[in-house]
Tab-separated table of C-alpha atoms in Angstrom:
chain	number	residue	atom	x	y	z
A	6	MET	CA	102.038	-123.385	125.512
A	7	ILE	CA	99.818	-125.575	123.318
A	8	ASP	CA	101.536	-128.592	121.777
A	9	PHE	CA	100.153	-128.600	118.224
A	10	SER	CA	102.026	-131.824	117.430
A	11	VAL	CA	99.458	-133.762	119.472
A	12	ASP	CA	97.268	-136.106	117.424
A	13	ILE	CA	93.599	-135.259	118.005
A	14	SER	CA	92.650	-138.936	117.875
A	15	SER	CA	94.915	-139.590	120.855
A	16	LEU	CA	92.979	-137.196	123.114
A	17	VAL	CA	90.227	-138.530	125.353
A	18	LEU	CA	87.093	-136.630	126.403
A	19	PRO	CA	85.779	-136.654	129.988
A	20	ASP	CA	83.334	-139.431	129.047
A	21	GLY	CA	86.288	-141.673	128.180
A	22	HIS	CA	85.771	-141.553	124.406
A	23	ALA	CA	88.059	-140.183	121.720
A	24	ILE	CA	87.063	-138.392	118.511
A	25	SER	CA	87.583	-141.029	115.852
A	26	GLY	CA	87.957	-140.608	112.108
A	27	ALA	CA	89.710	-138.019	109.976
A	28	ILE	CA	88.881	-134.349	110.458
A	29	ASP	CA	89.001	-133.317	106.830
A	30	SER	CA	86.133	-130.848	106.390
A	31	GLU	CA	84.296	-128.055	108.169
A	32	ASP	CA	81.545	-130.528	108.995
A	33	ASP	CA	84.134	-132.767	110.651
A	34	VAL	CA	85.414	-129.825	112.711
A	35	ARG	CA	81.838	-128.897	113.642
A	36	ARG	CA	81.109	-132.449	114.789
A	37	ALA	CA	84.358	-132.585	116.752
A	38	LEU	CA	83.629	-129.296	118.514
A	39	GLY	CA	80.126	-130.563	119.228
A	40	ARG	CA	81.566	-133.705	120.823
A	41	VAL	CA	83.951	-131.616	122.928
A	42	SER	CA	81.080	-129.357	123.993
A	43	GLU	CA	78.918	-132.324	124.938
A	44	GLY	CA	81.786	-134.199	126.568
A	45	PHE	CA	82.518	-131.314	128.915
A	46	GLY	CA	78.857	-130.712	129.750
A	47	PHE	CA	78.218	-127.543	127.740
A	48	ARG	CA	75.137	-126.741	125.660
A	49	GLY	CA	76.985	-125.457	122.634
A	50	PHE	CA	80.045	-123.792	121.122
A	51	MET	CA	80.874	-120.760	119.016
A	52	VAL	CA	83.934	-120.013	116.880
A	53	LEU	CA	84.180	-116.241	117.016
A	54	ALA	CA	86.284	-113.851	114.969
A	55	ILE	CA	87.607	-111.142	117.282
A	56	PRO	CA	85.420	-108.109	116.428
A	57	GLU	CA	87.138	-104.908	115.423
A	58	SER	CA	86.198	-101.690	117.163
A	59	GLY	CA	83.015	-100.387	115.596
A	60	SER	CA	81.533	-103.827	114.958
A	61	HIS	CA	77.983	-104.047	116.327
A	62	SER	CA	76.994	-107.599	115.393
A	63	LEU	CA	77.984	-110.807	117.148
A	64	THR	CA	76.211	-112.817	114.433
A	65	ALA	CA	78.511	-111.367	111.767
A	66	GLN	CA	81.555	-112.531	113.751
A	67	ALA	CA	80.301	-116.085	114.393
A	68	LEU	CA	82.311	-118.303	112.048
A	69	MET	CA	80.661	-121.493	113.272
A	70	THR	CA	78.222	-122.024	116.121
A	71	THR	CA	75.621	-124.222	117.751
A	72	TRP	CA	74.490	-121.438	120.080
A	73	PRO	CA	70.772	-120.716	119.479
A	74	MET	CA	69.991	-118.266	116.681
A	75	ASP	CA	67.495	-116.608	119.017
A	76	PHE	CA	70.387	-115.876	121.371
A	77	LEU	CA	72.361	-114.186	118.594
A	78	ARG	CA	69.329	-112.188	117.438
A	79	ARG	CA	68.520	-110.968	120.958
A	80	TYR	CA	72.174	-110.200	121.648
A	81	ASP	CA	72.501	-108.090	118.502
A	82	SER	CA	69.082	-106.465	118.951
A	83	ALA	CA	70.206	-105.160	122.348
A	84	ARG	CA	73.602	-104.143	120.880
A	85	LEU	CA	75.323	-105.972	123.705
A	86	ILE	CA	78.603	-106.254	121.817
A	87	ASP	CA	79.113	-102.552	122.513
A	88	GLY	CA	80.772	-102.319	125.909
A	89	SER	CA	81.001	-106.099	126.347
A	90	PRO	CA	83.696	-106.948	128.936
A	91	VAL	CA	84.270	-110.249	127.120
A	92	ILE	CA	84.947	-108.634	123.736
A	93	GLN	CA	87.204	-106.049	125.340
A	94	ARG	CA	89.193	-108.787	127.046
A	95	LEU	CA	89.502	-110.862	123.876
A	96	ARG	CA	90.899	-107.843	122.026
A	97	ARG	CA	93.719	-107.332	124.482
A	98	SER	CA	94.537	-110.797	125.834
A	99	THR	CA	95.252	-114.322	124.598
A	100	ILE	CA	94.711	-115.990	127.977
A	101	PRO	CA	91.660	-118.296	128.246
A	102	PHE	CA	89.048	-117.338	130.827
A	103	THR	CA	85.703	-118.381	132.249
A	104	TYR	CA	82.572	-116.264	132.070
A	105	ASP	CA	79.575	-115.851	134.333
A	106	ALA	CA	76.837	-113.631	132.924
A	107	HIS	CA	75.866	-112.350	136.364
A	108	LEU	CA	79.426	-111.370	137.288
A	109	LEU	CA	80.125	-109.854	133.868
A	110	ALA	CA	77.004	-107.713	134.147
A	111	ARG	CA	78.666	-105.852	136.992
A	112	GLY	CA	81.530	-104.909	134.673
A	113	ARG	CA	79.321	-103.203	132.109
A	114	VAL	CA	79.320	-99.424	132.222
A	115	ASP	CA	76.584	-98.988	129.619
A	116	GLY	CA	73.650	-99.920	131.864
A	117	LYS	CA	72.933	-103.116	129.885
A	118	GLY	CA	73.896	-105.570	132.599
A	119	GLU	CA	70.370	-106.850	133.223
A	120	ALA	CA	69.700	-107.160	129.493
A	121	ALA	CA	72.857	-109.235	129.078
A	122	ILE	CA	71.892	-111.527	131.961
A	123	CYS	CA	68.443	-112.020	130.453
A	124	VAL	CA	69.839	-112.971	127.027
A	125	PHE	CA	72.259	-115.542	128.447
A	126	GLU	CA	69.741	-116.978	130.906
A	127	GLN	CA	67.063	-117.387	128.233
A	128	ALA	CA	69.542	-119.432	126.201
A	129	ASN	CA	70.472	-121.506	129.276
A	130	MET	CA	74.081	-120.425	128.876
A	131	PRO	CA	74.877	-118.267	131.904
A	132	ARG	CA	78.370	-119.761	132.342
A	133	GLY	CA	81.178	-120.989	130.159
A	134	VAL	CA	84.653	-120.351	128.807
A	135	TYR	CA	86.340	-118.290	126.100
A	136	LEU	CA	89.514	-119.715	124.573
A	137	PRO	CA	91.564	-117.360	122.351
A	138	VAL	CA	93.053	-119.140	119.328
A	139	HIS	CA	95.035	-118.240	116.215
A	140	ASP	CA	95.990	-119.813	112.902
A	141	ALA	CA	99.367	-120.213	111.229
A	142	ALA	CA	99.061	-116.738	109.675
A	143	GLY	CA	98.458	-115.162	113.082
A	144	HIS	CA	94.765	-114.390	112.546
A	145	ARG	CA	93.078	-114.310	115.947
A	146	ALA	CA	89.744	-115.752	116.999
A	147	ALA	CA	88.178	-117.413	120.031
A	148	ILE	CA	86.213	-120.556	120.728
A	149	ALA	CA	83.493	-120.249	123.354
A	150	PHE	CA	81.698	-123.064	125.149
A	151	GLY	CA	78.530	-122.103	127.019
A	152	GLY	CA	75.952	-123.768	129.213
A	153	ASP	CA	74.646	-123.984	132.747
A	154	ARG	CA	77.150	-126.428	134.218
A	155	SER	CA	79.356	-125.471	137.160
A	156	ALA	CA	82.564	-123.548	136.612
A	157	VAL	CA	85.335	-125.513	134.906
A	158	SER	CA	88.360	-126.681	136.871
A	159	ASP	CA	91.953	-125.746	136.028
A	160	ASP	CA	92.513	-129.204	134.506
A	161	GLU	CA	89.363	-128.855	132.381
A	162	MET	CA	90.441	-125.407	131.218
A	163	GLN	CA	93.822	-126.763	130.158
A	164	ALA	CA	92.185	-129.618	128.246
A	165	LEU	CA	89.633	-127.315	126.588
A	166	ASN	CA	92.393	-124.932	125.566
A	167	LEU	CA	94.242	-127.790	123.883
A	168	TRP	CA	91.116	-128.973	122.044
A	169	ALA	CA	90.309	-125.415	120.937
A	170	GLY	CA	93.787	-124.760	119.586
A	171	LEU	CA	93.981	-128.014	117.671
A	172	LEU	CA	90.498	-127.828	116.161
A	173	TYR	CA	90.760	-124.161	115.177
A	174	SER	CA	94.104	-124.900	113.524
A	175	ARG	CA	92.437	-127.705	111.572
A	176	LEU	CA	89.492	-125.469	110.649
A	177	SER	CA	91.890	-122.855	109.269
A	178	GLU	CA	93.741	-125.507	107.244
A	179	VAL	CA	90.486	-126.819	105.774
A	180	ARG	CA	89.250	-123.333	104.874
A	181	THR	CA	92.560	-122.421	103.246
A	182	ARG	CA	92.503	-125.635	101.222
A	183	ASP	CA	88.911	-124.999	100.104
A	184	ARG	CA	89.572	-121.460	98.831
A	185	ARG	CA	89.929	-122.504	95.224
A	186	GLY	CA	87.961	-122.021	92.011
A	187	PRO	CA	84.310	-122.741	91.117
A	188	GLY	CA	84.845	-126.503	91.003
A	189	SER	CA	85.857	-126.627	94.661
A	190	LEU	CA	82.402	-126.384	96.232
A	191	SER	CA	82.152	-128.677	99.222
A	192	GLN	CA	79.591	-131.455	99.418
A	193	ARG	CA	77.504	-129.425	101.880
A	194	GLU	CA	77.618	-126.311	99.690
A	195	ILE	CA	76.436	-128.331	96.681
A	196	GLU	CA	73.696	-129.943	98.768
A	197	CYS	CA	72.437	-126.535	99.901
A	198	LEU	CA	72.447	-125.239	96.333
A	199	ARG	CA	70.485	-128.272	95.163
A	200	TRP	CA	67.780	-127.591	97.744
A	201	ALA	CA	67.833	-123.883	96.861
A	202	ALA	CA	67.360	-124.808	93.196
A	203	ALA	CA	64.378	-126.912	94.267
A	204	GLY	CA	62.812	-123.800	95.801
A	205	LYS	CA	63.417	-124.626	99.456
A	206	THR	CA	63.760	-121.796	101.966
A	207	THR	CA	66.613	-121.573	104.453
A	208	VAL	CA	64.291	-122.763	107.217
A	209	GLU	CA	63.203	-125.764	105.149
A	210	MET	CA	66.778	-126.622	104.210
A	211	ALA	CA	67.859	-126.440	107.845
A	212	ARG	CA	65.113	-128.879	108.799
A	213	ILE	CA	65.837	-131.274	105.920
A	214	MET	CA	69.608	-131.294	106.500
A	215	ALA	CA	69.387	-131.235	110.320
A	216	LEU	CA	71.456	-128.050	110.466
A	217	SER	CA	70.875	-124.608	111.947
A	218	GLU	CA	69.657	-121.740	109.770
A	219	TYR	CA	72.973	-120.028	110.473
A	220	THR	CA	74.912	-123.001	109.096
A	221	VAL	CA	72.800	-123.239	105.942
A	222	ASN	CA	73.273	-119.527	105.280
A	223	HIS	CA	77.004	-119.929	105.880
A	224	TYR	CA	77.282	-122.647	103.226
A	225	LEU	CA	75.178	-120.666	100.748
A	226	ASN	CA	77.133	-117.466	101.327
A	227	ARG	CA	80.416	-119.302	100.895
A	228	ALA	CA	79.195	-120.860	97.633
A	229	THR	CA	78.176	-117.390	96.471
A	230	ARG	CA	81.684	-116.061	97.130
A	231	LYS	CA	83.352	-119.022	95.410
A	232	LEU	CA	81.198	-118.620	92.297
A	233	ASP	CA	81.675	-114.834	92.325
A	234	SER	CA	77.932	-114.220	92.390
A	235	VAL	CA	75.904	-111.325	93.757
A	236	ASN	CA	72.953	-113.287	95.146
A	237	ARG	CA	71.571	-116.775	95.713
A	238	VAL	CA	69.637	-116.918	92.422
A	239	GLN	CA	72.747	-116.140	90.387
A	240	THR	CA	74.745	-118.653	92.417
A	241	VAL	CA	72.274	-121.432	91.641
A	242	ALA	CA	72.269	-120.470	87.950
A	243	LYS	CA	76.088	-120.499	87.775
A	244	ALA	CA	76.247	-123.837	89.593
A	245	ILE	CA	73.808	-125.359	87.083
A	246	ARG	CA	75.740	-123.977	84.091
A	247	ALA	CA	78.995	-125.325	85.557
A	248	GLY	CA	77.426	-128.758	85.972
A	249	LEU	CA	77.898	-128.663	89.752
A	250	ILE	CA	74.203	-129.327	90.355
A	251	ASN	CA	71.458	-130.733	88.144
């Protein structure tokens, strides 16, 4: 049982450091998850909505991630989500578990075992953990940490499960708070819209803001939903008319 009354700032990472400062935005949650990932020796993390049956895209389910975009593209191109032992397990269980791409390949019945191994190896993430989480409303998701470090110990798994539960709970709180009207665009969303208004592409914005293309698109798509727009051009126009950007 996860104790959600624990103060995040009181927890210490394996390197002996704590995550300092308030976690009051999605960027703060992203940085905190990045510190946890780094502190435990992983290459990256992914916050994953549990895909419904019939979903064929891992990218569409990634709520927040530092896993390489090339990994997501190759994964979806090979349609590896279909018949994935990991996805099947996440749909039926809330118990955290480790993954090893080579061992999981043996559990595939669709003949895509070698393709799956190749995708994970090319991203240098053949091993890791999946930690099922949920928010106050009961919506389920999972946080994955991947890399090429050795398998985690029982103590590490317990600590990672605590971090995952606390940070996902905070992420859900922040997202619920931010679902307001047009004036509630976050600082990052406004920044992305300003660069879009200046004619920058997603790739250019990602480089300027030191973010991934996925993250930039996430902020732009969220701004589009908040402003009730149909595309990026209309979103920028509405933001200018509302005085949100110059």
